Amino acid sequence: MRHAPVPFQRMLFVCINRRPEGEACCAARESEQIAEALKSKVKSLGMSGKIRVSKSGCQDVCAQGPNVMLFPDGRWYAGVTLADVDQIVQDALAGLTPSA
Ligand code: FES
């Protein structure tokens, strides 16, 4: 094993977990589309080298989803919709400068 500094300044984890029919889960509320929209927005801003959007498994707050968590800020976005994508990316951009 080796270790190194995390290669991104911000990480957005988007839960895409799917539970059986009838159980609350993020995937049933468009979280995969939200993840793709976040990735697309970050890329369009030239910030892919600094902000990583990662699909995650269950974050254990299923009923409040779709859930997105921003690190290292420690911010949890619950009940996210596609309309929130720009705001979440704006928050993730705080203090960062565009990639060269
Ligand atoms: S299914 Fe997303 S938090 Fe559990």
PDB file of N, CA, C and O in Angstrom, residues 33-100:
ATOM      1  N   GLN A  33     -29.276  10.847 -12.706  1.00  0.00           N
ATOM      2  CA  GLN A  33     -29.310  12.023 -13.574  1.00  0.00           C
ATOM      3  C   GLN A  33     -28.656  13.223 -12.887  1.00  0.00           C
ATOM      4  O   GLN A  33     -27.982  14.031 -13.528  1.00  0.00           O
ATOM      5  N   ILE A  34     -28.863  13.334 -11.582  1.00  0.00           N
ATOM      6  CA  ILE A  34     -28.241  14.426 -10.819  1.00  0.00           C
ATOM      7  C   ILE A  34     -26.717  14.278 -10.851  1.00  0.00           C
ATOM      8  O   ILE A  34     -25.991  15.254 -11.067  1.00  0.00           O
ATOM      9  N   ALA A  35     -26.229  13.055 -10.680  1.00  0.00           N
ATOM     10  CA  ALA A  35     -24.775  12.822 -10.726  1.00  0.00           C
ATOM     11  C   ALA A  35     -24.220  13.213 -12.092  1.00  0.00           C
ATOM     12  O   ALA A  35     -23.182  13.880 -12.188  1.00  0.00           O
ATOM     13  N   GLU A  36     -24.912  12.817 -13.141  1.00  0.00           N
ATOM     14  CA  GLU A  36     -24.435  13.147 -14.493  1.00  0.00           C
ATOM     15  C   GLU A  36     -24.471  14.653 -14.728  1.00  0.00           C
ATOM     16  O   GLU A  36     -23.563  15.220 -15.355  1.00  0.00           O
ATOM     17  N   ALA A  37     -25.497  15.315 -14.241  1.00  0.00           N
ATOM     18  CA  ALA A  37     -25.605  16.773 -14.408  1.00  0.00           C
ATOM     19  C   ALA A  37     -24.506  17.491 -13.629  1.00  0.00           C
ATOM     20  O   ALA A  37     -23.925  18.474 -14.113  1.00  0.00           O
ATOM     21  N   LEU A  38     -24.189  17.007 -12.436  1.00  0.00           N
ATOM     22  CA  LEU A  38     -23.098  17.603 -11.655  1.00  0.00           C
ATOM     23  C   LEU A  38     -21.771  17.424 -12.397  1.00  0.00           C
ATOM     24  O   LEU A  38     -20.977  18.366 -12.515  1.00  0.00           O
ATOM     25  N   LYS A  39     -21.529  16.236 -12.903  1.00  0.00           N
ATOM     26  CA  LYS A  39     -20.283  15.969 -13.638  1.00  0.00           C
ATOM     27  C   LYS A  39     -20.179  16.876 -14.852  1.00  0.00           C
ATOM     28  O   LYS A  39     -19.130  17.444 -15.151  1.00  0.00           O
ATOM     29  N   SER A  40     -21.260  16.976 -15.564  1.00  0.00           N
ATOM     30  CA  SER A  40     -21.303  17.788 -16.767  1.00  0.00           C
ATOM     31  C   SER A  40     -21.028  19.258 -16.466  1.00  0.00           C
ATOM     32  O   SER A  40     -20.257  19.932 -17.163  1.00  0.00           O
ATOM     33  N   LYS A  41     -21.628  19.752 -15.412  1.00  0.00           N
ATOM     34  CA  LYS A  41     -21.446  21.157 -15.030  1.00  0.00           C
ATOM     35  C   LYS A  41     -19.997  21.426 -14.616  1.00  0.00           C
ATOM     36  O   LYS A  41     -19.392  22.422 -15.037  1.00  0.00           O
ATOM     37  N   VAL A  42     -19.442  20.539 -13.806  1.00  0.00           N
ATOM     38  CA  VAL A  42     -18.051  20.703 -13.359  1.00  0.00           C
ATOM     39  C   VAL A  42     -17.120  20.686 -14.573  1.00  0.00           C
ATOM     40  O   VAL A  42     -16.215  21.511 -14.688  1.00  0.00           O
ATOM     41  N   LYS A  43     -17.369  19.763 -15.490  1.00  0.00           N
ATOM     42  CA  LYS A  43     -16.529  19.664 -16.691  1.00  0.00           C
ATOM     43  C   LYS A  43     -16.653  20.918 -17.543  1.00  0.00           C
ATOM     44  O   LYS A  43     -15.652  21.442 -18.048  1.00  0.00           O
ATOM     45  N   SER A  44     -17.859  21.423 -17.694  1.00  0.00           N
ATOM     46  CA  SER A  44     -18.067  22.600 -18.548  1.00  0.00           C
ATOM     47  C   SER A  44     -17.362  23.833 -17.990  1.00  0.00           C
ATOM     48  O   SER A  44     -17.038  24.757 -18.733  1.00  0.00           O
ATOM     49  N   LEU A  45     -17.117  23.819 -16.698  1.00  0.00           N
ATOM     50  CA  LEU A  45     -16.429  24.942 -16.051  1.00  0.00           C
ATOM     51  C   LEU A  45     -14.921  24.737 -16.008  1.00  0.00           C
ATOM     52  O   LEU A  45     -14.188  25.565 -15.466  1.00  0.00           O
ATOM     53  N   GLY A  46     -14.453  23.621 -16.547  1.00  0.00           N
ATOM     54  CA  GLY A  46     -13.023  23.334 -16.552  1.00  0.00           C
ATOM     55  C   GLY A  46     -12.474  23.005 -15.176  1.00  0.00           C
ATOM     56  O   GLY A  46     -11.291  23.207 -14.914  1.00  0.00           O
ATOM     57  N   MET A  47     -13.321  22.459 -14.309  1.00  0.00           N
ATOM     58  CA  MET A  47     -12.902  22.212 -12.925  1.00  0.00           C
ATOM     59  C   MET A  47     -12.776  20.719 -12.596  1.00  0.00           C
ATOM     60  O   MET A  47     -12.659  20.359 -11.418  1.00  0.00           O
ATOM     61  N   SER A  48     -12.765  19.887 -13.608  1.00  0.00           N
ATOM     62  CA  SER A  48     -12.694  18.439 -13.354  1.00  0.00           C
ATOM     63  C   SER A  48     -11.428  18.021 -12.622  1.00  0.00           C
ATOM     64  O   SER A  48     -11.405  16.997 -11.942  1.00  0.00           O
ATOM     65  N   GLY A  49     -10.372  18.798 -12.762  1.00  0.00           N
ATOM     66  CA  GLY A  49      -9.130  18.458 -12.076  1.00  0.00           C
ATOM     67  C   GLY A  49      -9.145  18.821 -10.606  1.00  0.00           C
ATOM     68  O   GLY A  49      -8.264  18.398  -9.852  1.00  0.00           O
ATOM     69  N   LYS A  50     -10.117  19.603 -10.205  1.00  0.00           N
ATOM     70  CA  LYS A  50     -10.163  20.049  -8.805  1.00  0.00           C
ATOM     71  C   LYS A  50     -11.377  19.531  -8.044  1.00  0.00           C
ATOM     72  O   LYS A  50     -11.338  19.393  -6.832  1.00  0.00           O
ATOM     73  N   ILE A  51     -12.477  19.327  -8.767  1.00  0.00           N
ATOM     74  CA  ILE A  51     -13.697  18.828  -8.115  1.00  0.00           C
ATOM     75  C   ILE A  51     -14.038  17.475  -8.725  1.00  0.00           C
ATOM     76  O   ILE A  51     -14.203  17.360  -9.947  1.00  0.00           O
ATOM     77  N   ARG A  52     -14.136  16.481  -7.902  1.00  0.00           N
ATOM     78  CA  ARG A  52     -14.484  15.147  -8.368  1.00  0.00           C
ATOM     79  C   ARG A  52     -15.921  14.838  -7.971  1.00  0.00           C
ATOM     80  O   ARG A  52     -16.294  14.996  -6.800  1.00  0.00           O
ATOM     81  N   VAL A  53     -16.715  14.434  -8.938  1.00  0.00           N
ATOM     82  CA  VAL A  53     -18.081  13.979  -8.664  1.00  0.00           C
ATOM     83  C   VAL A  53     -18.052  12.456  -8.696  1.00  0.00           C
ATOM     84  O   VAL A  53     -17.731  11.869  -9.729  1.00  0.00           O
ATOM     85  N   SER A  54     -18.347  11.846  -7.585  1.00  0.00           N
ATOM     86  CA  SER A  54     -18.320  10.389  -7.499  1.00  0.00           C
ATOM     87  C   SER A  54     -19.684   9.845  -7.108  1.00  0.00           C
ATOM     88  O   SER A  54     -20.308  10.351  -6.171  1.00  0.00           O
ATOM     89  N   LYS A  55     -20.089   8.822  -7.822  1.00  0.00           N
ATOM     90  CA  LYS A  55     -21.319   8.129  -7.435  1.00  0.00           C
ATOM     91  C   LYS A  55     -20.987   7.280  -6.216  1.00  0.00           C
ATOM     92  O   LYS A  55     -19.923   6.676  -6.140  1.00  0.00           O
ATOM     93  N   SER A  56     -21.896   7.269  -5.263  1.00  0.00           N
ATOM     94  CA  SER A  56     -21.634   6.487  -4.052  1.00  0.00           C
ATOM     95  C   SER A  56     -22.752   5.485  -3.804  1.00  0.00           C
ATOM     96  O   SER A  56     -23.829   5.548  -4.411  1.00  0.00           O
ATOM     97  N   GLY A  57     -22.463   4.620  -2.876  1.00  0.00           N
ATOM     98  CA  GLY A  57     -23.482   3.718  -2.361  1.00  0.00           C
ATOM     99  C   GLY A  57     -24.324   4.455  -1.328  1.00  0.00           C
ATOM    100  O   GLY A  57     -24.249   5.692  -1.196  1.00  0.00           O
ATOM    101  N   CYS A  58     -25.097   3.701  -0.595  1.00  0.00           N
ATOM    102  CA  CYS A  58     -26.018   4.277   0.378  1.00  0.00           C
ATOM    103  C   CYS A  58     -25.282   5.103   1.433  1.00  0.00           C
ATOM    104  O   CYS A  58     -24.265   4.676   1.982  1.00  0.00           O
ATOM    105  N   GLN A  59     -25.820   6.276   1.722  1.00  0.00           N
ATOM    106  CA  GLN A  59     -25.252   7.159   2.736  1.00  0.00           C
ATOM    107  C   GLN A  59     -26.048   7.074   4.045  1.00  0.00           C
ATOM    108  O   GLN A  59     -25.862   7.874   4.948  1.00  0.00           O
ATOM    109  N   ASP A  60     -26.981   6.144   4.100  1.00  0.00           N
ATOM    110  CA  ASP A  60     -27.755   5.821   5.301  1.00  0.00           C
ATOM    111  C   ASP A  60     -28.730   6.919   5.735  1.00  0.00           C
ATOM    112  O   ASP A  60     -29.034   7.051   6.919  1.00  0.00           O
ATOM    113  N   VAL A  61     -29.150   7.722   4.761  1.00  0.00           N
ATOM    114  CA  VAL A  61     -30.190   8.720   5.028  1.00  0.00           C
ATOM    115  C   VAL A  61     -31.201   8.657   3.870  1.00  0.00           C
ATOM    116  O   VAL A  61     -31.641   9.678   3.334  1.00  0.00           O
ATOM    117  N   CYS A  62     -31.553   7.451   3.523  1.00  0.00           N
ATOM    118  CA  CYS A  62     -32.321   7.143   2.312  1.00  0.00           C
ATOM    119  C   CYS A  62     -33.610   7.940   2.159  1.00  0.00           C
ATOM    120  O   CYS A  62     -33.923   8.428   1.082  1.00  0.00           O
ATOM    121  N   ALA A  63     -34.375   8.053   3.221  1.00  0.00           N
ATOM    122  CA  ALA A  63     -35.683   8.698   3.132  1.00  0.00           C
ATOM    123  C   ALA A  63     -35.576  10.179   2.799  1.00  0.00           C
ATOM    124  O   ALA A  63     -36.552  10.793   2.384  1.00  0.00           O
ATOM    125  N   GLN A  64     -34.408  10.752   2.970  1.00  0.00           N
ATOM    126  CA  GLN A  64     -34.226  12.183   2.711  1.00  0.00           C
ATOM    127  C   GLN A  64     -33.593  12.468   1.358  1.00  0.00           C
ATOM    128  O   GLN A  64     -33.247  13.592   1.048  1.00  0.00           O
ATOM    129  N   GLY A  65     -33.397  11.438   0.566  1.00  0.00           N
ATOM    130  CA  GLY A  65     -32.711  11.586  -0.716  1.00  0.00           C
ATOM    131  C   GLY A  65     -33.527  12.261  -1.780  1.00  0.00           C
ATOM    132  O   GLY A  65     -34.711  12.541  -1.578  1.00  0.00           O
ATOM    133  N   PRO A  66     -32.882  12.509  -2.901  1.00  0.00           N
ATOM    134  CA  PRO A  66     -31.507  12.184  -3.228  1.00  0.00           C
ATOM    135  C   PRO A  66     -30.518  12.966  -2.365  1.00  0.00           C
ATOM    136  O   PRO A  66     -30.734  14.148  -2.090  1.00  0.00           O
ATOM    137  N   ASN A  67     -29.454  12.289  -1.973  1.00  0.00           N
ATOM    138  CA  ASN A  67     -28.452  12.872  -1.106  1.00  0.00           C
ATOM    139  C   ASN A  67     -27.133  13.082  -1.827  1.00  0.00           C
ATOM    140  O   ASN A  67     -26.677  12.225  -2.572  1.00  0.00           O
ATOM    141  N   VAL A  68     -26.549  14.247  -1.570  1.00  0.00           N
ATOM    142  CA  VAL A  68     -25.226  14.599  -2.108  1.00  0.00           C
ATOM    143  C   VAL A  68     -24.416  15.125  -0.925  1.00  0.00           C
ATOM    144  O   VAL A  68     -24.918  15.950  -0.150  1.00  0.00           O
ATOM    145  N   MET A  69     -23.185  14.656  -0.790  1.00  0.00           N
ATOM    146  CA  MET A  69     -22.326  15.131   0.293  1.00  0.00           C
ATOM    147  C   MET A  69     -21.056  15.731  -0.289  1.00  0.00           C
ATOM    148  O   MET A  69     -20.458  15.164  -1.200  1.00  0.00           O
ATOM    149  N   LEU A  70     -20.697  16.892   0.243  1.00  0.00           N
ATOM    150  CA  LEU A  70     -19.535  17.651  -0.243  1.00  0.00           C
ATOM    151  C   LEU A  70     -18.421  17.598   0.801  1.00  0.00           C
ATOM    152  O   LEU A  70     -18.636  17.974   1.955  1.00  0.00           O
ATOM    153  N   PHE A  71     -17.263  17.146   0.373  1.00  0.00           N
ATOM    154  CA  PHE A  71     -16.086  17.078   1.250  1.00  0.00           C
ATOM    155  C   PHE A  71     -14.945  17.871   0.624  1.00  0.00           C
ATOM    156  O   PHE A  71     -14.875  17.944  -0.611  1.00  0.00           O
ATOM    157  N   PRO A  72     -14.067  18.500   1.392  1.00  0.00           N
ATOM    158  CA  PRO A  72     -13.956  18.395   2.843  1.00  0.00           C
ATOM    159  C   PRO A  72     -14.881  19.326   3.612  1.00  0.00           C
ATOM    160  O   PRO A  72     -14.803  19.376   4.847  1.00  0.00           O
ATOM    161  N   ASP A  73     -15.770  20.023   2.933  1.00  0.00           N
ATOM    162  CA  ASP A  73     -16.641  20.984   3.609  1.00  0.00           C
ATOM    163  C   ASP A  73     -17.545  20.334   4.652  1.00  0.00           C
ATOM    164  O   ASP A  73     -17.945  20.983   5.619  1.00  0.00           O
ATOM    165  N   GLY A  74     -17.906  19.082   4.418  1.00  0.00           N
ATOM    166  CA  GLY A  74     -18.800  18.414   5.353  1.00  0.00           C
ATOM    167  C   GLY A  74     -20.236  18.874   5.214  1.00  0.00           C
ATOM    168  O   GLY A  74     -20.990  18.892   6.195  1.00  0.00           O
ATOM    169  N   ARG A  75     -20.622  19.243   3.978  1.00  0.00           N
ATOM    170  CA  ARG A  75     -21.990  19.715   3.748  1.00  0.00           C
ATOM    171  C   ARG A  75     -22.835  18.598   3.143  1.00  0.00           C
ATOM    172  O   ARG A  75     -22.407  17.936   2.201  1.00  0.00           O
ATOM    173  N   TRP A  76     -24.028  18.443   3.691  1.00  0.00           N
ATOM    174  CA  TRP A  76     -24.958  17.411   3.215  1.00  0.00           C
ATOM    175  C   TRP A  76     -26.143  18.102   2.557  1.00  0.00           C
ATOM    176  O   TRP A  76     -26.821  18.918   3.182  1.00  0.00           O
ATOM    177  N   TYR A  77     -26.389  17.770   1.303  1.00  0.00           N
ATOM    178  CA  TYR A  77     -27.560  18.261   0.571  1.00  0.00           C
ATOM    179  C   TYR A  77     -28.562  17.110   0.498  1.00  0.00           C
ATOM    180  O   TYR A  77     -28.238  16.034  -0.004  1.00  0.00           O
ATOM    181  N   ALA A  78     -29.770  17.353   0.989  1.00  0.00           N
ATOM    182  CA  ALA A  78     -30.817  16.332   0.970  1.00  0.00           C
ATOM    183  C   ALA A  78     -31.958  16.810   0.091  1.00  0.00           C
ATOM    184  O   ALA A  78     -32.130  18.011  -0.129  1.00  0.00           O
ATOM    185  N   GLY A  79     -32.712  15.866  -0.431  1.00  0.00           N
ATOM    186  CA  GLY A  79     -33.847  16.225  -1.279  1.00  0.00           C
ATOM    187  C   GLY A  79     -33.427  16.989  -2.513  1.00  0.00           C
ATOM    188  O   GLY A  79     -34.137  17.876  -2.991  1.00  0.00           O
ATOM    189  N   VAL A  80     -32.286  16.621  -3.055  1.00  0.00           N
ATOM    190  CA  VAL A  80     -31.723  17.329  -4.211  1.00  0.00           C
ATOM    191  C   VAL A  80     -32.549  17.051  -5.470  1.00  0.00           C
ATOM    192  O   VAL A  80     -33.018  15.926  -5.689  1.00  0.00           O
ATOM    193  N   THR A  81     -32.686  18.087  -6.285  1.00  0.00           N
ATOM    194  CA  THR A  81     -33.313  17.925  -7.597  1.00  0.00           C
ATOM    195  C   THR A  81     -32.339  18.460  -8.646  1.00  0.00           C
ATOM    196  O   THR A  81     -31.330  19.102  -8.305  1.00  0.00           O
ATOM    197  N   LEU A  82     -32.676  18.236  -9.903  1.00  0.00           N
ATOM    198  CA  LEU A  82     -31.819  18.744 -10.987  1.00  0.00           C
ATOM    199  C   LEU A  82     -31.703  20.258 -10.915  1.00  0.00           C
ATOM    200  O   LEU A  82     -30.689  20.825 -11.320  1.00  0.00           O
ATOM    201  N   ALA A  83     -32.705  20.915 -10.376  1.00  0.00           N
ATOM    202  CA  ALA A  83     -32.677  22.378 -10.263  1.00  0.00           C
ATOM    203  C   ALA A  83     -31.632  22.859  -9.263  1.00  0.00           C
ATOM    204  O   ALA A  83     -31.283  24.048  -9.241  1.00  0.00           O
ATOM    205  N   ASP A  84     -31.127  21.974  -8.427  1.00  0.00           N
ATOM    206  CA  ASP A  84     -30.134  22.351  -7.403  1.00  0.00           C
ATOM    207  C   ASP A  84     -28.695  22.198  -7.884  1.00  0.00           C
ATOM    208  O   ASP A  84     -27.760  22.573  -7.166  1.00  0.00           O
ATOM    209  N   VAL A  85     -28.506  21.623  -9.042  1.00  0.00           N
ATOM    210  CA  VAL A  85     -27.151  21.306  -9.514  1.00  0.00           C
ATOM    211  C   VAL A  85     -26.253  22.542  -9.570  1.00  0.00           C
ATOM    212  O   VAL A  85     -25.113  22.521  -9.084  1.00  0.00           O
ATOM    213  N   ASP A  86     -26.734  23.625 -10.132  1.00  0.00           N
ATOM    214  CA  ASP A  86     -25.894  24.827 -10.253  1.00  0.00           C
ATOM    215  C   ASP A  86     -25.467  25.346  -8.883  1.00  0.00           C
ATOM    216  O   ASP A  86     -24.314  25.738  -8.701  1.00  0.00           O
ATOM    217  N   GLN A  87     -26.382  25.341  -7.923  1.00  0.00           N
ATOM    218  CA  GLN A  87     -26.040  25.839  -6.588  1.00  0.00           C
ATOM    219  C   GLN A  87     -25.006  24.957  -5.902  1.00  0.00           C
ATOM    220  O   GLN A  87     -24.066  25.452  -5.259  1.00  0.00           O
ATOM    221  N   ILE A  88     -25.156  23.660  -6.038  1.00  0.00           N
ATOM    222  CA  ILE A  88     -24.198  22.739  -5.409  1.00  0.00           C
ATOM    223  C   ILE A  88     -22.809  22.934  -6.012  1.00  0.00           C
ATOM    224  O   ILE A  88     -21.806  22.995  -5.297  1.00  0.00           O
ATOM    225  N   VAL A  89     -22.755  23.081  -7.336  1.00  0.00           N
ATOM    226  CA  VAL A  89     -21.440  23.299  -7.979  1.00  0.00           C
ATOM    227  C   VAL A  89     -20.875  24.652  -7.551  1.00  0.00           C
ATOM    228  O   VAL A  89     -19.682  24.762  -7.274  1.00  0.00           O
ATOM    229  N   GLN A  90     -21.719  25.661  -7.454  1.00  0.00           N
ATOM    230  CA  GLN A  90     -21.246  26.972  -6.972  1.00  0.00           C
ATOM    231  C   GLN A  90     -20.628  26.837  -5.581  1.00  0.00           C
ATOM    232  O   GLN A  90     -19.572  27.405  -5.301  1.00  0.00           O
ATOM    233  N   ASP A  91     -21.277  26.094  -4.712  1.00  0.00           N
ATOM    234  CA  ASP A  91     -20.752  25.884  -3.365  1.00  0.00           C
ATOM    235  C   ASP A  91     -19.407  25.158  -3.411  1.00  0.00           C
ATOM    236  O   ASP A  91     -18.476  25.500  -2.678  1.00  0.00           O
ATOM    237  N   ALA A  92     -19.318  24.161  -4.277  1.00  0.00           N
ATOM    238  CA  ALA A  92     -18.074  23.385  -4.373  1.00  0.00           C
ATOM    239  C   ALA A  92     -16.935  24.224  -4.943  1.00  0.00           C
ATOM    240  O   ALA A  92     -15.764  23.978  -4.655  1.00  0.00           O
ATOM    241  N   LEU A  93     -17.281  25.216  -5.743  1.00  0.00           N
ATOM    242  CA  LEU A  93     -16.268  26.073  -6.376  1.00  0.00           C
ATOM    243  C   LEU A  93     -15.684  27.103  -5.414  1.00  0.00           C
ATOM    244  O   LEU A  93     -14.632  27.679  -5.706  1.00  0.00           O
ATOM    245  N   ALA A  94     -16.334  27.333  -4.299  1.00  0.00           N
ATOM    246  CA  ALA A  94     -15.916  28.415  -3.397  1.00  0.00           C
ATOM    247  C   ALA A  94     -14.432  28.318  -3.053  1.00  0.00           C
ATOM    248  O   ALA A  94     -13.965  27.298  -2.568  1.00  0.00           O
ATOM    249  N   GLY A  95     -13.720  29.360  -3.389  1.00  0.00           N
ATOM    250  CA  GLY A  95     -12.303  29.430  -3.050  1.00  0.00           C
ATOM    251  C   GLY A  95     -11.376  28.761  -4.041  1.00  0.00           C
ATOM    252  O   GLY A  95     -10.155  28.788  -3.856  1.00  0.00           O
ATOM    253  N   LEU A  96     -11.924  28.154  -5.077  1.00  0.00           N
ATOM    254  CA  LEU A  96     -11.073  27.496  -6.063  1.00  0.00           C
ATOM    255  C   LEU A  96     -10.861  28.383  -7.282  1.00  0.00           C
ATOM    256  O   LEU A  96     -11.721  29.209  -7.596  1.00  0.00           O
ATOM    257  N   THR A  97      -9.760  28.210  -7.960  1.00  0.00           N
ATOM    258  CA  THR A  97      -9.516  28.918  -9.215  1.00  0.00           C
ATOM    259  C   THR A  97      -9.557  27.909 -10.337  1.00  0.00           C
ATOM    260  O   THR A  97      -9.257  26.721 -10.121  1.00  0.00           O
ATOM    261  N   PRO A  98      -9.956  28.322 -11.549  1.00  0.00           N
ATOM    262  CA  PRO A  98     -10.061  27.378 -12.661  1.00  0.00           C
ATOM    263  C   PRO A  98      -8.755  26.615 -12.914  1.00  0.00           C
ATOM    264  O   PRO A  98      -7.675  27.134 -12.691  1.00  0.00           O
ATOM    265  N   SER A  99      -8.905  25.378 -13.396  1.00  0.00           N
ATOM    266  CA  SER A  99      -7.730  24.569 -13.750  1.00  0.00           C
ATOM    267  C   SER A  99      -7.009  25.200 -14.920  1.00  0.00           C
ATOM    268  O   SER A  99      -7.636  25.829 -15.777  1.00  0.00           O
ATOM    269  N   ALA A 100      -5.703  25.003 -14.956  1.00  0.00           N
ATOM    270  CA  ALA A 100      -4.915  25.526 -16.081  1.00  0.00           C
ATOM    271  C   ALA A 100      -5.097  24.660 -17.298  1.00  0.00           C
ATOM    272  O   ALA A 100      -5.464  23.544 -17.226  1.00  0.00           O
TER     273      ALA A 100
END
